[in-house]
Each structure stands twice: as structure tokens, then as C-alpha cells.
N, CA, C and O of each residue as an XYZ file, in Angstrom:
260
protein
N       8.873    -10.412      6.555
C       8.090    -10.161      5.341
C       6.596    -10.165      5.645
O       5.910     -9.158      5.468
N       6.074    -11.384      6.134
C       5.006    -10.990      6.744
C       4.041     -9.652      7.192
O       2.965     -9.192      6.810
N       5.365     -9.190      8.543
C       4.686     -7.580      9.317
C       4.882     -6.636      7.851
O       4.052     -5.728      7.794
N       5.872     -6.701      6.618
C       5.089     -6.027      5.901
C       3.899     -5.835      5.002
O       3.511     -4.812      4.438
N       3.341     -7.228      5.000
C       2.080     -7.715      4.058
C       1.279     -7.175      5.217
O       0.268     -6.531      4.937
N       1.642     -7.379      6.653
C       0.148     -6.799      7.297
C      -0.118     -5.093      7.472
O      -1.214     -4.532      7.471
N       1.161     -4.496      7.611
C       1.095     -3.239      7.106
C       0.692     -2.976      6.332
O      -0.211     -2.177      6.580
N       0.894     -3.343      4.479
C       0.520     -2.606      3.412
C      -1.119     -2.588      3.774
O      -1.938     -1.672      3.695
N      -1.303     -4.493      4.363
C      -2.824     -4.120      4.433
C      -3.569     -3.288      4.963
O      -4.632     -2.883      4.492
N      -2.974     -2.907      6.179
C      -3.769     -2.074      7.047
C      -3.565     -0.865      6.212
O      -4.680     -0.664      5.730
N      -2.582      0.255      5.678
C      -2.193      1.056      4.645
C      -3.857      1.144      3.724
O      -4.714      2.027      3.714
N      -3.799      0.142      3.203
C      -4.855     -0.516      1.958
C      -5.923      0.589      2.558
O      -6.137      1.775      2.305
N      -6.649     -0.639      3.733
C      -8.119     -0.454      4.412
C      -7.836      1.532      4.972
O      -8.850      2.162      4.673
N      -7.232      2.040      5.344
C      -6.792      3.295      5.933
C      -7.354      4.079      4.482
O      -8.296      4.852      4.306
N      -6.380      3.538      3.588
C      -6.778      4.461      2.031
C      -8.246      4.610      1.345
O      -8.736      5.546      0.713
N      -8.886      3.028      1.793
C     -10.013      2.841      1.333
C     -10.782      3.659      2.030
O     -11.518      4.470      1.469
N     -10.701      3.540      3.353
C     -11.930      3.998      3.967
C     -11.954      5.728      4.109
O     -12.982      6.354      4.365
N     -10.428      6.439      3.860
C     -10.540      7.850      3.900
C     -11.309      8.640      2.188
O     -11.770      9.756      1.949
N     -11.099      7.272      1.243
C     -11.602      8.020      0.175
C     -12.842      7.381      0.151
O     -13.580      7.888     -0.693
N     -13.339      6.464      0.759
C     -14.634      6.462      1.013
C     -16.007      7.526      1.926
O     -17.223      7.636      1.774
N     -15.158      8.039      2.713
C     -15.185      9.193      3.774
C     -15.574     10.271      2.757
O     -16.701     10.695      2.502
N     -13.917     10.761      2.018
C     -14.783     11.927      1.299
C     -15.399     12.012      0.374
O     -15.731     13.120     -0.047
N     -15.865     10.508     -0.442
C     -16.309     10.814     -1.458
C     -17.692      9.937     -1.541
O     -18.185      9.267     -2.449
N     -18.130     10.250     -0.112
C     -20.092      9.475      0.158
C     -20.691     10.389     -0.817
O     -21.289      9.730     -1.668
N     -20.775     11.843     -1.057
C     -21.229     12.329     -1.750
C     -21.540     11.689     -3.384
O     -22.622     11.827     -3.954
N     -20.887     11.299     -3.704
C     -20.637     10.630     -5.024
C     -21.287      8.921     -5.039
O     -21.481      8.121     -4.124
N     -21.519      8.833     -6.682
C     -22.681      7.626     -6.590
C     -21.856      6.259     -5.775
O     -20.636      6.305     -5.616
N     -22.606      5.176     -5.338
C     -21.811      4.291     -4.536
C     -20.870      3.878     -5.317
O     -19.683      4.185     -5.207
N     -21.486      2.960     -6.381
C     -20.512      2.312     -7.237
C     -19.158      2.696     -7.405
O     -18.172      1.989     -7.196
N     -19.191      4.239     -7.920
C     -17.818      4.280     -8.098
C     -16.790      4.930     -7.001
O     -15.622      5.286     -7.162
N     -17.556      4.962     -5.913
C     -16.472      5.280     -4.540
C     -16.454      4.041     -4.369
O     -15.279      3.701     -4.509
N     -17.224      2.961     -4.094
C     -16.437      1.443     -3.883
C     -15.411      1.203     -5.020
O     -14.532      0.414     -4.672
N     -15.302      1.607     -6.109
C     -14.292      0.840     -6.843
C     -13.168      1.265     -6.724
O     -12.209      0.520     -6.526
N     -13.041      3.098     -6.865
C     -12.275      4.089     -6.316
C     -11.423      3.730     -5.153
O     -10.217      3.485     -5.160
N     -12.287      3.741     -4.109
C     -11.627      3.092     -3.001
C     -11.053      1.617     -2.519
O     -10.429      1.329     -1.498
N     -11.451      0.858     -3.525
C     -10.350     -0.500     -3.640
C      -9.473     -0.410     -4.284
O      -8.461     -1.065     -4.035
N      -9.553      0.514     -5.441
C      -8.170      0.466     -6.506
C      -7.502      1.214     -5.676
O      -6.631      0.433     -5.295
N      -7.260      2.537     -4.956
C      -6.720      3.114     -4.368
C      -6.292      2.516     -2.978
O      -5.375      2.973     -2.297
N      -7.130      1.358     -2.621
C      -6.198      0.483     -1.215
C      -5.088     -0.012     -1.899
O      -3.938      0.334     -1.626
N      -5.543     -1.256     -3.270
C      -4.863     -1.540     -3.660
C      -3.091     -1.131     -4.050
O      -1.955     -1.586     -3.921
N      -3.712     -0.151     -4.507
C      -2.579      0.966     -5.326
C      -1.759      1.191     -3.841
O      -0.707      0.556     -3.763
N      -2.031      1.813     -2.957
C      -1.176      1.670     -1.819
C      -0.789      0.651     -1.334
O       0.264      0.868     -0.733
N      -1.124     -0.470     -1.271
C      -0.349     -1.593     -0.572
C       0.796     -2.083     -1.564
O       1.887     -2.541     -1.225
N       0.264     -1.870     -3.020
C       1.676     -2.213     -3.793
C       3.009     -1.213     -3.348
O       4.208     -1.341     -3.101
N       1.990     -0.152     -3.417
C       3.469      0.981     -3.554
C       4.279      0.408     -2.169
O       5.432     -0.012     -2.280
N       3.714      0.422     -1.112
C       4.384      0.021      0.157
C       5.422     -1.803      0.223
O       6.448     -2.145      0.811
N       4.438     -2.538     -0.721
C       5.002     -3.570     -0.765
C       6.860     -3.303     -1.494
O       7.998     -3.485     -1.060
N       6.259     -2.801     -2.756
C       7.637     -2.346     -4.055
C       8.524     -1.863     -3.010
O       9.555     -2.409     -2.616
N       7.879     -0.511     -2.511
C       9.593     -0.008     -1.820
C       9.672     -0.404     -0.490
O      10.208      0.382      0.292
N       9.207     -1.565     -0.036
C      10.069     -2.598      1.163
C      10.883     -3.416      0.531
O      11.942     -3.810      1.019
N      10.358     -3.803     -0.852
C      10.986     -4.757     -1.183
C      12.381     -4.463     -1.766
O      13.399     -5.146     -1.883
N      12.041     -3.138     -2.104
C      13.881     -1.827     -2.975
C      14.347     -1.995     -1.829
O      15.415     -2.604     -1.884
N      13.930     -1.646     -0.469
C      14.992     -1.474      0.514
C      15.615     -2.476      1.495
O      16.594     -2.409      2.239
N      14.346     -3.804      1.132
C      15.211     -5.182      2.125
C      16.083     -5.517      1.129
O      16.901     -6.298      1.616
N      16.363     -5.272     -0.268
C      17.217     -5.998     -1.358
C      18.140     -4.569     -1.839
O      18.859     -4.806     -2.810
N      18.205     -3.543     -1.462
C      19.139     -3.148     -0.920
C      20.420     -3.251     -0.090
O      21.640     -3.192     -0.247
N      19.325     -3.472      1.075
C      20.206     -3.787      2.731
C      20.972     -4.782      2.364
O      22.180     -4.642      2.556
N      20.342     -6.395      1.568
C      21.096     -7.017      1.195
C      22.110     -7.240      0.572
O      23.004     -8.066      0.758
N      21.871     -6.002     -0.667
C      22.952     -6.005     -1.855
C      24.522     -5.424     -1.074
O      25.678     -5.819     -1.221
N      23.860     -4.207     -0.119
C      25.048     -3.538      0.686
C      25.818     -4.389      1.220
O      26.990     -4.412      0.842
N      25.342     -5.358      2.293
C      25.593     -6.150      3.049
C      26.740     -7.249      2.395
O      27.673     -7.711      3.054
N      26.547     -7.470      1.381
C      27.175     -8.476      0.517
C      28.357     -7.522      0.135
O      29.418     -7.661      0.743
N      28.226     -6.427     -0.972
C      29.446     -5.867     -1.254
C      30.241     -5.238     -0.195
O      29.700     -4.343      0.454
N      31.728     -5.656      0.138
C      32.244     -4.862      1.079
C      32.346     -3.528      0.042
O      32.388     -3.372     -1.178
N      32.365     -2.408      1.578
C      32.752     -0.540      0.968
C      33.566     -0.133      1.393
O      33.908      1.013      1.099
């Protein structure tokens, strides 16, 4: 569980810093906020569907098929 909290993070900082990249043009403020909600927003999504698929694996694992 861990290596996936350090993934989403790295995910996060990757997201932040590419929409920080293209969007220097634009006033600071709202590319810094932009680009934290959007790390953010990716590390959940990555967190949610590790978490569908380790409680999956589990649910399988448990029911015989």
C-alpha cells in the first residue's frame, strides 16, 4: 500500500508540474492552484482504482469459480 501512496505521489508532482509547464503563460495564481488541484485530482484517481483492484483481487480470491 505504501509503493502505491508513493506512486500516486509522484503521478501528483508529474501532473502538477506539466500543467504548470503549459500554462506559465497564464497569471501565477491560478496555474499554482490549477496545478495542485489537478496533482491532487490524479493521485486520488490512482489511489480509488488501486484500491477497486487490490479489493477485487481479494473479493476473487475468497469466492471459489
Amino acid at each position: 500500500m505504501i509503493e502505491i501512496l508513493f506512486i500516486a505521489v509522484i503521478l501528483g508532482i508529474i501532473a502538477a508540474t506539466y500543467c504548470y509547464c503549459c500554462m506559465s503563460e497564464a497569471s501565477f495564481p491560478f496555474v499554482a492552484i490549477f496545478s495542485i488541484v489537478t496533482g491532487v485530482l490524479t493521485s486520488s484517481l490512482v489511489l480509488i482504482s488501486a484500491f477497486i483492484f487490490v479489493t477485487l483481487r481479494v473479493v476473487l480470491q475468497i469466492l471459489p469459480l
